[in-house]
PDB file of C-alpha atoms in Angstrom:
ATOM      1  CA  MET A  18     -93.323 102.292 -16.570  1.00 34.00           C
ATOM      2  CA  ASP A  19     -95.308 101.946 -19.759  1.00 39.00           C
ATOM      3  CA  ARG A  20     -98.768 100.597 -19.070  1.00 41.00           C
ATOM      4  CA  GLY A  21     -99.637  99.921 -22.687  1.00 47.00           C
ATOM      5  CA  THR A  22    -102.432 101.382 -24.730  1.00 48.00           C
ATOM      6  CA  VAL A  23    -105.312 102.439 -22.536  1.00 55.00           C
ATOM      7  CA  GLY A  24    -107.526 103.801 -25.235  1.00 60.00           C
ATOM      8  CA  SER A  25    -107.796 104.578 -28.881  1.00 59.00           C
ATOM      9  CA  ALA A  26    -110.337 106.093 -31.199  1.00 59.00           C
ATOM     10  CA  SER A  27    -110.631 106.938 -34.849  1.00 61.00           C
ATOM     11  CA  ARG A  28    -112.587 109.567 -36.704  1.00 57.00           C
ATOM     12  CA  GLY A  29    -112.193 109.421 -40.433  1.00 71.00           C
ATOM     13  CA  ARG A  30    -108.659 110.401 -41.290  1.00 91.00           C
ATOM     14  CA  LEU A  31    -107.372 110.706 -37.694  1.00 95.00           C
ATOM     15  CA  HIS A  32    -106.571 107.932 -35.254  1.00 96.00           C
ATOM     16  CA  VAL A  33    -105.718 108.763 -31.632  1.00 96.00           C
ATOM     17  CA  ALA A  34    -104.200 106.301 -29.176  1.00 96.00           C
ATOM     18  CA  ILE A  35    -103.519 106.980 -25.505  1.00 97.00           C
ATOM     19  CA  ARG A  36    -101.190 105.152 -23.167  1.00 97.00           C
ATOM     20  CA  HIS A  37     -99.549 106.026 -19.895  1.00 96.00           C
ATOM     21  CA  HIS A  38     -95.837 106.149 -19.267  1.00 96.00           C
ATOM     22  CA  GLY A  39     -95.130 106.954 -15.620  1.00 94.00           C
ATOM     23  CA  ALA A  40     -96.672 110.334 -14.851  1.00 94.00           C
ATOM     24  CA  SER A  41     -97.152 111.135 -18.544  1.00 97.00           C
ATOM     25  CA  ALA A  42    -100.052 110.497 -20.865  1.00 98.00           C
ATOM     26  CA  VAL A  43     -98.687 109.660 -24.307  1.00 98.00           C
ATOM     27  CA  VAL A  44    -101.169 110.660 -26.984  1.00 98.00           C
ATOM     28  CA  THR A  45    -100.345 109.445 -30.481  1.00 98.00           C
ATOM     29  CA  ALA A  46    -102.087 111.233 -33.329  1.00 97.00           C
ATOM     30  CA  ALA A  47    -101.909 109.514 -36.710  1.00 96.00           C
ATOM     31  CA  GLY A  48    -103.269 110.833 -39.990  1.00 96.00           C
ATOM     32  CA  GLU A  49    -104.740 114.270 -40.663  1.00 95.00           C
ATOM     33  CA  LEU A  50    -105.581 116.788 -37.950  1.00 96.00           C
ATOM     34  CA  ASP A  51    -107.946 119.409 -39.300  1.00 94.00           C
ATOM     35  CA  HIS A  52    -111.360 121.005 -38.774  1.00 93.00           C
ATOM     36  CA  HIS A  53    -113.151 117.703 -39.324  1.00 92.00           C
ATOM     37  CA  THR A  54    -111.015 115.609 -36.966  1.00 94.00           C
ATOM     38  CA  ALA A  55    -109.843 118.071 -34.290  1.00 95.00           C
ATOM     39  CA  ASP A  56    -112.527 117.228 -31.728  1.00 95.00           C
ATOM     40  CA  LEU A  57    -111.200 113.699 -31.427  1.00 96.00           C
ATOM     41  CA  LEU A  58    -107.782 114.949 -30.314  1.00 97.00           C
ATOM     42  CA  ARG A  59    -109.287 117.703 -28.147  1.00 97.00           C
ATOM     43  CA  GLU A  60    -111.469 115.198 -26.279  1.00 96.00           C
ATOM     44  CA  SER A  61    -108.536 112.829 -25.817  1.00 97.00           C
ATOM     45  CA  LEU A  62    -106.195 115.489 -24.439  1.00 98.00           C
ATOM     46  CA  GLU A  63    -108.831 116.992 -22.142  1.00 97.00           C
ATOM     47  CA  GLY A  64    -109.703 113.510 -20.903  1.00 97.00           C
ATOM     48  CA  CYS A  65    -106.078 112.873 -19.962  1.00 98.00           C
ATOM     49  CA  VAL A  66    -105.917 116.081 -17.924  1.00 98.00           C
ATOM     50  CA  ALA A  67    -109.266 115.255 -16.280  1.00 97.00           C
ATOM     51  CA  ASP A  68    -107.845 111.835 -15.366  1.00 97.00           C
ATOM     52  CA  GLY A  69    -104.943 113.499 -13.555  1.00 97.00           C
ATOM     53  CA  TYR A  70    -102.272 113.415 -16.264  1.00 97.00           C
ATOM     54  CA  ALA A  71    -101.024 116.999 -16.492  1.00 96.00           C
ATOM     55  CA  ARG A  72     -97.882 116.042 -18.438  1.00 98.00           C
ATOM     56  CA  LEU A  73     -99.033 115.345 -21.977  1.00 98.00           C
ATOM     57  CA  VAL A  74     -96.636 113.953 -24.561  1.00 98.00           C
ATOM     58  CA  VAL A  75     -98.090 114.193 -28.057  1.00 98.00           C
ATOM     59  CA  ASP A  76     -96.412 111.783 -30.462  1.00 98.00           C
ATOM     60  CA  CYS A  77     -96.654 113.654 -33.758  1.00 98.00           C
ATOM     61  CA  ALA A  78     -94.475 111.262 -35.780  1.00 97.00           C
ATOM     62  CA  PRO A  79     -97.420 109.588 -37.563  1.00 97.00           C
ATOM     63  CA  LEU A  80     -99.224 112.920 -38.084  1.00 97.00           C
ATOM     64  CA  GLU A  81     -99.262 113.627 -41.823  1.00 96.00           C
ATOM     65  CA  PHE A  82    -101.071 116.980 -41.850  1.00 96.00           C
ATOM     66  CA  MET A  83    -102.189 119.662 -39.412  1.00 96.00           C
ATOM     67  CA  ASP A  84    -103.994 122.927 -40.011  1.00 95.00           C
ATOM     68  CA  SER A  85    -104.691 125.890 -37.710  1.00 95.00           C
ATOM     69  CA  THR A  86    -107.591 124.058 -36.060  1.00 96.00           C
ATOM     70  CA  GLY A  87    -105.193 121.367 -34.899  1.00 97.00           C
ATOM     71  CA  LEU A  88    -102.782 124.001 -33.641  1.00 97.00           C
ATOM     72  CA  ASN A  89    -105.604 125.577 -31.627  1.00 97.00           C
ATOM     73  CA  VAL A  90    -106.412 122.187 -30.068  1.00 98.00           C
ATOM     74  CA  LEU A  91    -102.807 121.839 -28.923  1.00 98.00           C
ATOM     75  CA  LEU A  92    -102.714 125.406 -27.606  1.00 98.00           C
ATOM     76  CA  GLY A  93    -105.904 124.796 -25.628  1.00 98.00           C
ATOM     77  CA  ALA A  94    -104.497 121.562 -24.213  1.00 98.00           C
ATOM     78  CA  ARG A  95    -101.345 123.416 -23.208  1.00 98.00           C
ATOM     79  CA  LEU A  96    -103.374 125.919 -21.179  1.00 98.00           C
ATOM     80  CA  LYS A  97    -105.319 123.163 -19.407  1.00 98.00           C
ATOM     81  CA  ALA A  98    -102.201 121.094 -18.722  1.00 98.00           C
ATOM     82  CA  GLU A  99    -100.301 124.098 -17.360  1.00 97.00           C
ATOM     83  CA  ALA A 100    -103.244 125.038 -15.145  1.00 98.00           C
ATOM     84  CA  ALA A 101    -102.999 121.518 -13.697  1.00 97.00           C
ATOM     85  CA  GLY A 102     -99.256 121.924 -13.078  1.00 97.00           C
ATOM     86  CA  GLY A 103     -97.976 120.191 -16.209  1.00 97.00           C
ATOM     87  CA  GLY A 104     -97.439 120.930 -19.855  1.00 97.00           C
ATOM     88  CA  VAL A 105     -97.551 119.652 -23.395  1.00 98.00           C
ATOM     89  CA  HIS A 106     -94.489 118.094 -25.012  1.00 98.00           C
ATOM     90  CA  LEU A 107     -94.495 117.546 -28.768  1.00 98.00           C
ATOM     91  CA  ALA A 108     -92.404 114.735 -30.207  1.00 98.00           C
ATOM     92  CA  GLY A 109     -91.238 113.669 -33.644  1.00 97.00           C
ATOM     93  CA  MET A 110     -92.940 116.276 -35.829  1.00 97.00           C
ATOM     94  CA  GLN A 111     -92.741 115.710 -39.560  1.00 96.00           C
ATOM     95  CA  PRO A 112     -91.545 118.780 -41.537  1.00 96.00           C
ATOM     96  CA  VAL A 113     -95.048 119.532 -42.875  1.00 95.00           C
ATOM     97  CA  VAL A 114     -96.423 119.688 -39.317  1.00 96.00           C
ATOM     98  CA  ALA A 115     -93.406 121.526 -37.887  1.00 96.00           C
ATOM     99  CA  ARG A 116     -93.909 124.195 -40.551  1.00 95.00           C
ATOM    100  CA  VAL A 117     -97.263 125.196 -39.012  1.00 95.00           C
ATOM    101  CA  PHE A 118     -95.478 125.867 -35.725  1.00 95.00           C
ATOM    102  CA  GLU A 119     -92.670 127.789 -37.423  1.00 94.00           C
ATOM    103  CA  ILE A 120     -95.019 130.003 -39.444  1.00 95.00           C
ATOM    104  CA  THR A 121     -97.151 130.908 -36.419  1.00 94.00           C
ATOM    105  CA  GLY A 122     -94.352 131.121 -33.856  1.00 94.00           C
ATOM    106  CA  ALA A 123     -96.153 128.558 -31.713  1.00 94.00           C
ATOM    107  CA  GLU A 124     -93.005 126.457 -31.399  1.00 91.00           C
ATOM    108  CA  ALA A 125     -91.870 128.981 -28.765  1.00 94.00           C
ATOM    109  CA  VAL A 126     -94.631 128.008 -26.332  1.00 94.00           C
ATOM    110  CA  PHE A 127     -94.210 124.224 -26.531  1.00 94.00           C
ATOM    111  CA  THR A 128     -91.433 121.906 -25.491  1.00 94.00           C
ATOM    112  CA  VAL A 129     -90.476 120.186 -28.745  1.00 96.00           C
ATOM    113  CA  HIS A 130     -88.475 116.952 -28.889  1.00 97.00           C
ATOM    114  CA  ASP A 131     -86.949 115.201 -31.888  1.00 96.00           C
ATOM    115  CA  SER A 132     -88.391 111.843 -30.836  1.00 97.00           C
ATOM    116  CA  LEU A 133     -90.846 110.230 -28.485  1.00 97.00           C
ATOM    117  CA  GLU A 134     -87.955 108.613 -26.620  1.00 96.00           C
ATOM    118  CA  ALA A 135     -86.400 112.037 -25.972  1.00 97.00           C
ATOM    119  CA  ALA A 136     -89.722 113.439 -24.728  1.00 97.00           C
ATOM    120  CA  LEU A 137     -90.178 110.541 -22.321  1.00 96.00           C
ATOM    121  CA  ALA A 138     -86.603 110.841 -21.053  1.00 93.00           C
ATOM    122  CA  ASP A 139     -87.053 114.566 -20.252  1.00 83.00           C
TER     123      ASP A 139
END
């Protein structure tokens, strides 16, 4: 059951909102994820795992840009979530964001869904 938004924060060009859906933490990242904004997402994802949510669903649909720093944040979150018995699911990536995963081969280590609805149904 969706419990609504339980937290949100903004740092410049990135806005992060967190809500819970059953056993999943849904983390929505909107805007630009880069060197200047990455800590906001890192803190949010690590906080979810610390709160007992090992299944992280990152809604990437409103994410307009991501560089290698953002990719590293997601890779780090994946390691922490897997250590806690869960994982990171990525949903709704725009082509410009998906390209970062394709170029680096990182798409092979994440579960990627076309939409948030598909990620939550999995």
